[in-house]
C-alpha cells in the first residue's frame, strides 16, 4: 500500500473441508458455506460471533514409535470429552518445540472431528523454517516474524507460545 509492505497473514476463509489445516501454520482459518464465500469475494463482510477459546497444553515429546496419527486420535478423544463444539482450540506449551509442521497440520485438520471451529497453532520458529523451506524470501519471513512478535505485545515468539488467554485450559 503506497509502496509499504502490509501484512494480514493470519486469517483465511475457505469452502473446503481441509481449510482448517492452515491453522497448523499460525493462520486462523475455518470453513464457510458457498454463499458466505461468494459474498466475501464480492466485498461483503463475513460476520460471526467470537467463539470461546480453549487452550490445549502440549508438553514433552512423542516417544519412539508414537506417530502423528496416534497423537491426533488422542487429542481428538480428549477434546470431544471436554466439549469444544463451535469453539476455537489454541495449542500451546513446550511440546510445540518438537512437533513438526506436518503433525501440527494433521491435528489442525482434524478440528471438525473434535468439533471445534479450528485448532490453532501459533507462529513460531517451526513456522518460519517452513516458510524458508517453501521458498519464501527472507523479507517475507522477517515480516511474518515481526508481525507475530508485535501481536504478542513485543514478547519473543517463545513467550507468545507459553500461555494463551483462553476461556478454559485442557
PDB file of C-alpha atoms in Angstrom:
ATOM      1  CA  UNK A   1       0.000   0.000   0.000  1.00  0.00           C
ATOM      2  CA  UNK A   2       1.683   3.234  -1.148  1.00  0.00           C
ATOM      3  CA  UNK A   3       4.977   1.372  -1.506  1.00  0.00           C
ATOM      4  CA  UNK A   4       4.771  -0.091   2.004  1.00  0.00           C
ATOM      5  CA  UNK A   5       4.530  -3.782   2.819  1.00  0.00           C
ATOM      6  CA  UNK A   6       1.296  -4.676   4.559  1.00  0.00           C
ATOM      7  CA  UNK A   7       0.726  -7.960   6.358  1.00  0.00           C
ATOM      8  CA  UNK A   8      -2.508  -9.707   7.170  1.00  0.00           C
ATOM      9  CA  UNK A   9      -1.097 -13.225   7.318  1.00  0.00           C
ATOM     10  CA  UNK A  10      -3.377 -14.526   9.980  1.00  0.00           C
ATOM     11  CA  UNK A  11      -6.857 -15.135   8.539  1.00  0.00           C
ATOM     12  CA  UNK A  12      -8.309 -17.431   5.876  1.00  0.00           C
ATOM     13  CA  UNK A  13     -11.829 -18.465   4.927  1.00  0.00           C
ATOM     14  CA  UNK A  14     -12.355 -21.471   2.714  1.00  0.00           C
ATOM     15  CA  UNK A  15     -15.092 -23.756   1.448  1.00  0.00           C
ATOM     16  CA  UNK A  16     -13.027 -26.938   1.511  1.00  0.00           C
ATOM     17  CA  UNK A  17     -13.243 -29.452   4.357  1.00  0.00           C
ATOM     18  CA  UNK A  18      -9.460 -29.196   4.774  1.00  0.00           C
ATOM     19  CA  UNK A  19      -9.407 -25.417   5.294  1.00  0.00           C
ATOM     20  CA  UNK A  20      -8.591 -25.907   8.985  1.00  0.00           C
ATOM     21  CA  UNK A  21      -5.222 -27.436   8.060  1.00  0.00           C
ATOM     22  CA  UNK A  22      -3.878 -23.884   7.616  1.00  0.00           C
ATOM     23  CA  UNK A  23      -4.162 -23.400  11.395  1.00  0.00           C
ATOM     24  CA  UNK A  24      -1.010 -25.525  11.736  1.00  0.00           C
ATOM     25  CA  UNK A  25       0.923 -22.579  10.238  1.00  0.00           C
ATOM     26  CA  UNK A  26      -0.384 -19.914  12.598  1.00  0.00           C
ATOM     27  CA  UNK A  27      -3.022 -18.729  10.132  1.00  0.00           C
ATOM     28  CA  UNK A  28      -6.525 -18.589  11.584  1.00  0.00           C
ATOM     29  CA  UNK A  29      -8.786 -20.375   9.121  1.00  0.00           C
ATOM     30  CA  UNK A  30     -12.138 -22.118   9.046  1.00  0.00           C
ATOM     31  CA  UNK A  31     -14.680 -23.257   6.525  1.00  0.00           C
ATOM     32  CA  UNK A  32     -17.710 -21.277   5.447  1.00  0.00           C
ATOM     33  CA  UNK A  33     -20.607 -22.060   3.156  1.00  0.00           C
ATOM     34  CA  UNK A  34     -20.609 -21.293  -0.545  1.00  0.00           C
ATOM     35  CA  UNK A  35     -22.880 -18.261  -0.276  1.00  0.00           C
ATOM     36  CA  UNK A  36     -20.753 -16.754   2.506  1.00  0.00           C
ATOM     37  CA  UNK A  37     -17.624 -17.275   0.408  1.00  0.00           C
ATOM     38  CA  UNK A  38     -19.238 -15.718  -2.666  1.00  0.00           C
ATOM     39  CA  UNK A  39     -20.366 -12.727  -0.637  1.00  0.00           C
ATOM     40  CA  UNK A  40     -16.821 -12.267   0.727  1.00  0.00           C
ATOM     41  CA  UNK A  41     -15.391 -12.402  -2.800  1.00  0.00           C
ATOM     42  CA  UNK A  42     -17.800  -9.613  -3.737  1.00  0.00           C
ATOM     43  CA  UNK A  43     -16.515  -7.464  -0.874  1.00  0.00           C
ATOM     44  CA  UNK A  44     -19.194  -8.196   1.692  1.00  0.00           C
ATOM     45  CA  UNK A  45     -18.093  -8.706   5.309  1.00  0.00           C
ATOM     46  CA  UNK A  46     -18.182 -12.142   6.879  1.00  0.00           C
ATOM     47  CA  UNK A  47     -19.564 -11.871  10.372  1.00  0.00           C
ATOM     48  CA  UNK A  48     -19.547 -14.332  13.209  1.00  0.00           C
ATOM     49  CA  UNK A  49     -19.767 -14.255  16.948  1.00  0.00           C
ATOM     50  CA  UNK A  50     -16.346 -14.599  18.540  1.00  0.00           C
ATOM     51  CA  UNK A  51     -16.306 -18.111  19.985  1.00  0.00           C
ATOM     52  CA  UNK A  52     -14.838 -19.183  23.288  1.00  0.00           C
ATOM     53  CA  UNK A  53     -11.175 -20.212  23.147  1.00  0.00           C
ATOM     54  CA  UNK A  54      -9.948 -23.413  24.764  1.00  0.00           C
ATOM     55  CA  UNK A  55      -6.219 -23.725  25.449  1.00  0.00           C
ATOM     56  CA  UNK A  56      -4.724 -27.205  24.980  1.00  0.00           C
ATOM     57  CA  UNK A  57      -1.264 -27.601  26.507  1.00  0.00           C
ATOM     58  CA  UNK A  58       1.176 -29.890  24.715  1.00  0.00           C
ATOM     59  CA  UNK A  59       4.172 -30.913  26.800  1.00  0.00           C
ATOM     60  CA  UNK A  60       7.181 -33.153  26.294  1.00  0.00           C
ATOM     61  CA  UNK A  61       7.779 -35.044  23.068  1.00  0.00           C
ATOM     62  CA  UNK A  62       6.388 -38.141  21.387  1.00  0.00           C
ATOM     63  CA  UNK A  63       8.037 -41.391  22.429  1.00  0.00           C
ATOM     64  CA  UNK A  64       9.687 -43.511  19.767  1.00  0.00           C
ATOM     65  CA  UNK A  65       7.101 -45.400  17.738  1.00  0.00           C
ATOM     66  CA  UNK A  66       4.277 -42.943  18.503  1.00  0.00           C
ATOM     67  CA  UNK A  67       3.002 -41.360  15.289  1.00  0.00           C
ATOM     68  CA  UNK A  68       1.147 -38.167  14.477  1.00  0.00           C
ATOM     69  CA  UNK A  69      -1.918 -40.340  13.908  1.00  0.00           C
ATOM     70  CA  UNK A  70      -1.660 -41.688  17.465  1.00  0.00           C
ATOM     71  CA  UNK A  71      -1.328 -38.157  18.784  1.00  0.00           C
ATOM     72  CA  UNK A  72      -4.216 -36.724  16.777  1.00  0.00           C
ATOM     73  CA  UNK A  73      -6.549 -39.561  17.790  1.00  0.00           C
ATOM     74  CA  UNK A  74      -5.685 -38.991  21.458  1.00  0.00           C
ATOM     75  CA  UNK A  75      -6.132 -35.221  21.138  1.00  0.00           C
ATOM     76  CA  UNK A  76      -9.458 -35.746  19.341  1.00  0.00           C
ATOM     77  CA  UNK A  77     -10.702 -38.076  22.077  1.00  0.00           C
ATOM     78  CA  UNK A  78      -9.694 -35.624  24.821  1.00  0.00           C
ATOM     79  CA  UNK A  79     -11.271 -32.628  23.106  1.00  0.00           C
ATOM     80  CA  UNK A  80     -14.515 -34.495  22.442  1.00  0.00           C
ATOM     81  CA  UNK A  81     -14.694 -35.347  26.149  1.00  0.00           C
ATOM     82  CA  UNK A  82     -14.262 -31.677  27.056  1.00  0.00           C
ATOM     83  CA  UNK A  83     -16.863 -30.477  24.554  1.00  0.00           C
ATOM     84  CA  UNK A  84     -15.313 -27.961  22.173  1.00  0.00           C
ATOM     85  CA  UNK A  85     -18.098 -27.774  19.588  1.00  0.00           C
ATOM     86  CA  UNK A  86     -18.111 -24.344  17.965  1.00  0.00           C
ATOM     87  CA  UNK A  87     -15.027 -23.188  19.891  1.00  0.00           C
ATOM     88  CA  UNK A  88     -11.504 -22.220  18.874  1.00  0.00           C
ATOM     89  CA  UNK A  89      -8.819 -24.508  20.310  1.00  0.00           C
ATOM     90  CA  UNK A  90      -5.351 -22.996  20.714  1.00  0.00           C
ATOM     91  CA  UNK A  91      -2.403 -25.325  21.217  1.00  0.00           C
ATOM     92  CA  UNK A  92       0.473 -24.092  23.373  1.00  0.00           C
ATOM     93  CA  UNK A  93       3.283 -25.336  25.619  1.00  0.00           C
ATOM     94  CA  UNK A  94       6.796 -26.721  25.319  1.00  0.00           C
ATOM     95  CA  UNK A  95       5.512 -29.708  23.348  1.00  0.00           C
ATOM     96  CA  UNK A  96       5.343 -27.431  20.311  1.00  0.00           C
ATOM     97  CA  UNK A  97       9.155 -27.347  20.195  1.00  0.00           C
ATOM     98  CA  UNK A  98       9.377 -30.925  18.903  1.00  0.00           C
ATOM     99  CA  UNK A  99       6.135 -31.094  16.940  1.00  0.00           C
ATOM    100  CA  UNK A 100       6.863 -30.911  13.191  1.00  0.00           C
ATOM    101  CA  UNK A 101       4.699 -28.793  10.932  1.00  0.00           C
ATOM    102  CA  UNK A 102       3.172 -31.859   9.261  1.00  0.00           C
ATOM    103  CA  UNK A 103       1.953 -33.114  12.653  1.00  0.00           C
ATOM    104  CA  UNK A 104       0.546 -29.691  13.525  1.00  0.00           C
ATOM    105  CA  UNK A 105      -1.311 -29.602  10.210  1.00  0.00           C
ATOM    106  CA  UNK A 106      -2.684 -33.097  10.884  1.00  0.00           C
ATOM    107  CA  UNK A 107      -4.023 -32.049  14.296  1.00  0.00           C
ATOM    108  CA  UNK A 108      -5.416 -28.778  12.913  1.00  0.00           C
ATOM    109  CA  UNK A 109      -7.074 -30.614  10.022  1.00  0.00           C
ATOM    110  CA  UNK A 110      -8.999 -32.787  12.493  1.00  0.00           C
ATOM    111  CA  UNK A 111     -10.821 -29.798  14.053  1.00  0.00           C
ATOM    112  CA  UNK A 112     -14.173 -30.854  12.516  1.00  0.00           C
ATOM    113  CA  UNK A 113     -13.707 -34.322  14.030  1.00  0.00           C
ATOM    114  CA  UNK A 114     -13.148 -32.966  17.535  1.00  0.00           C
ATOM    115  CA  UNK A 115     -15.951 -30.465  16.984  1.00  0.00           C
ATOM    116  CA  UNK A 116     -14.023 -27.198  17.087  1.00  0.00           C
ATOM    117  CA  UNK A 117     -14.264 -24.391  14.567  1.00  0.00           C
ATOM    118  CA  UNK A 118     -10.472 -24.528  14.411  1.00  0.00           C
ATOM    119  CA  UNK A 119      -7.403 -25.919  16.164  1.00  0.00           C
ATOM    120  CA  UNK A 120      -4.798 -23.151  16.079  1.00  0.00           C
ATOM    121  CA  UNK A 121      -1.010 -23.302  16.424  1.00  0.00           C
ATOM    122  CA  UNK A 122       0.946 -20.068  16.959  1.00  0.00           C
ATOM    123  CA  UNK A 123       3.575 -18.683  14.615  1.00  0.00           C
ATOM    124  CA  UNK A 124       6.966 -19.829  15.886  1.00  0.00           C
ATOM    125  CA  UNK A 125      10.371 -20.994  14.648  1.00  0.00           C
ATOM    126  CA  UNK A 126       8.806 -24.107  13.089  1.00  0.00           C
ATOM    127  CA  UNK A 127       6.510 -21.869  11.033  1.00  0.00           C
ATOM    128  CA  UNK A 128       9.365 -19.614   9.969  1.00  0.00           C
ATOM    129  CA  UNK A 129      11.501 -22.624   8.993  1.00  0.00           C
ATOM    130  CA  UNK A 130       8.650 -23.891   6.823  1.00  0.00           C
ATOM    131  CA  UNK A 131       8.419 -20.513   5.119  1.00  0.00           C
ATOM    132  CA  UNK A 132      12.122 -20.666   4.256  1.00  0.00           C
ATOM    133  CA  UNK A 133      11.850 -24.285   3.111  1.00  0.00           C
ATOM    134  CA  UNK A 134       8.949 -23.403   0.814  1.00  0.00           C
ATOM    135  CA  UNK A 135      10.885 -20.624  -0.920  1.00  0.00           C
ATOM    136  CA  UNK A 136       9.656 -17.504   0.861  1.00  0.00           C
ATOM    137  CA  UNK A 137      12.114 -14.621   0.823  1.00  0.00           C
ATOM    138  CA  UNK A 138      13.912 -13.535   3.987  1.00  0.00           C
ATOM    139  CA  UNK A 139      11.986 -10.262   3.696  1.00  0.00           C
ATOM    140  CA  UNK A 140       8.679 -12.169   3.865  1.00  0.00           C
ATOM    141  CA  UNK A 141       9.921 -14.336   6.754  1.00  0.00           C
ATOM    142  CA  UNK A 142      11.093 -11.245   8.659  1.00  0.00           C
ATOM    143  CA  UNK A 143       7.727  -9.559   8.062  1.00  0.00           C
ATOM    144  CA  UNK A 144       5.808 -12.535   9.481  1.00  0.00           C
ATOM    145  CA  UNK A 145       8.181 -12.780  12.458  1.00  0.00           C
ATOM    146  CA  UNK A 146       7.816  -9.054  13.207  1.00  0.00           C
ATOM    147  CA  UNK A 147       4.039  -9.342  12.887  1.00  0.00           C
ATOM    148  CA  UNK A 148       3.959 -12.312  15.295  1.00  0.00           C
ATOM    149  CA  UNK A 149       6.109 -10.505  17.846  1.00  0.00           C
ATOM    150  CA  UNK A 150       4.002  -7.340  17.594  1.00  0.00           C
ATOM    151  CA  UNK A 151       0.813  -9.360  18.009  1.00  0.00           C
ATOM    152  CA  UNK A 152       2.314 -10.846  21.179  1.00  0.00           C
ATOM    153  CA  UNK A 153       2.827  -7.325  22.553  1.00  0.00           C
ATOM    154  CA  UNK A 154       6.577  -7.399  21.960  1.00  0.00           C
ATOM    155  CA  UNK A 155       7.216 -10.768  23.592  1.00  0.00           C
ATOM    156  CA  UNK A 156       9.542 -13.259  21.980  1.00  0.00           C
ATOM    157  CA  UNK A 157       7.941 -15.950  19.859  1.00  0.00           C
ATOM    158  CA  UNK A 158       8.660 -18.490  22.600  1.00  0.00           C
ATOM    159  CA  UNK A 159       6.952 -16.264  25.165  1.00  0.00           C
ATOM    160  CA  UNK A 160       3.918 -15.808  22.941  1.00  0.00           C
ATOM    161  CA  UNK A 161       3.505 -19.600  22.892  1.00  0.00           C
ATOM    162  CA  UNK A 162       3.703 -20.150  26.631  1.00  0.00           C
ATOM    163  CA  UNK A 163       0.206 -19.180  27.685  1.00  0.00           C
ATOM    164  CA  UNK A 164      -2.750 -18.162  25.539  1.00  0.00           C
ATOM    165  CA  UNK A 165      -5.627 -16.222  27.015  1.00  0.00           C
ATOM    166  CA  UNK A 166      -8.349 -18.810  26.579  1.00  0.00           C
ATOM    167  CA  UNK A 167     -11.710 -19.238  28.117  1.00  0.00           C
ATOM    168  CA  UNK A 168     -10.509 -22.506  29.680  1.00  0.00           C
ATOM    169  CA  UNK A 169      -7.470 -24.781  29.587  1.00  0.00           C
ATOM    170  CA  UNK A 170      -7.102 -28.505  28.919  1.00  0.00           C
TER     171      UNK A 170
END
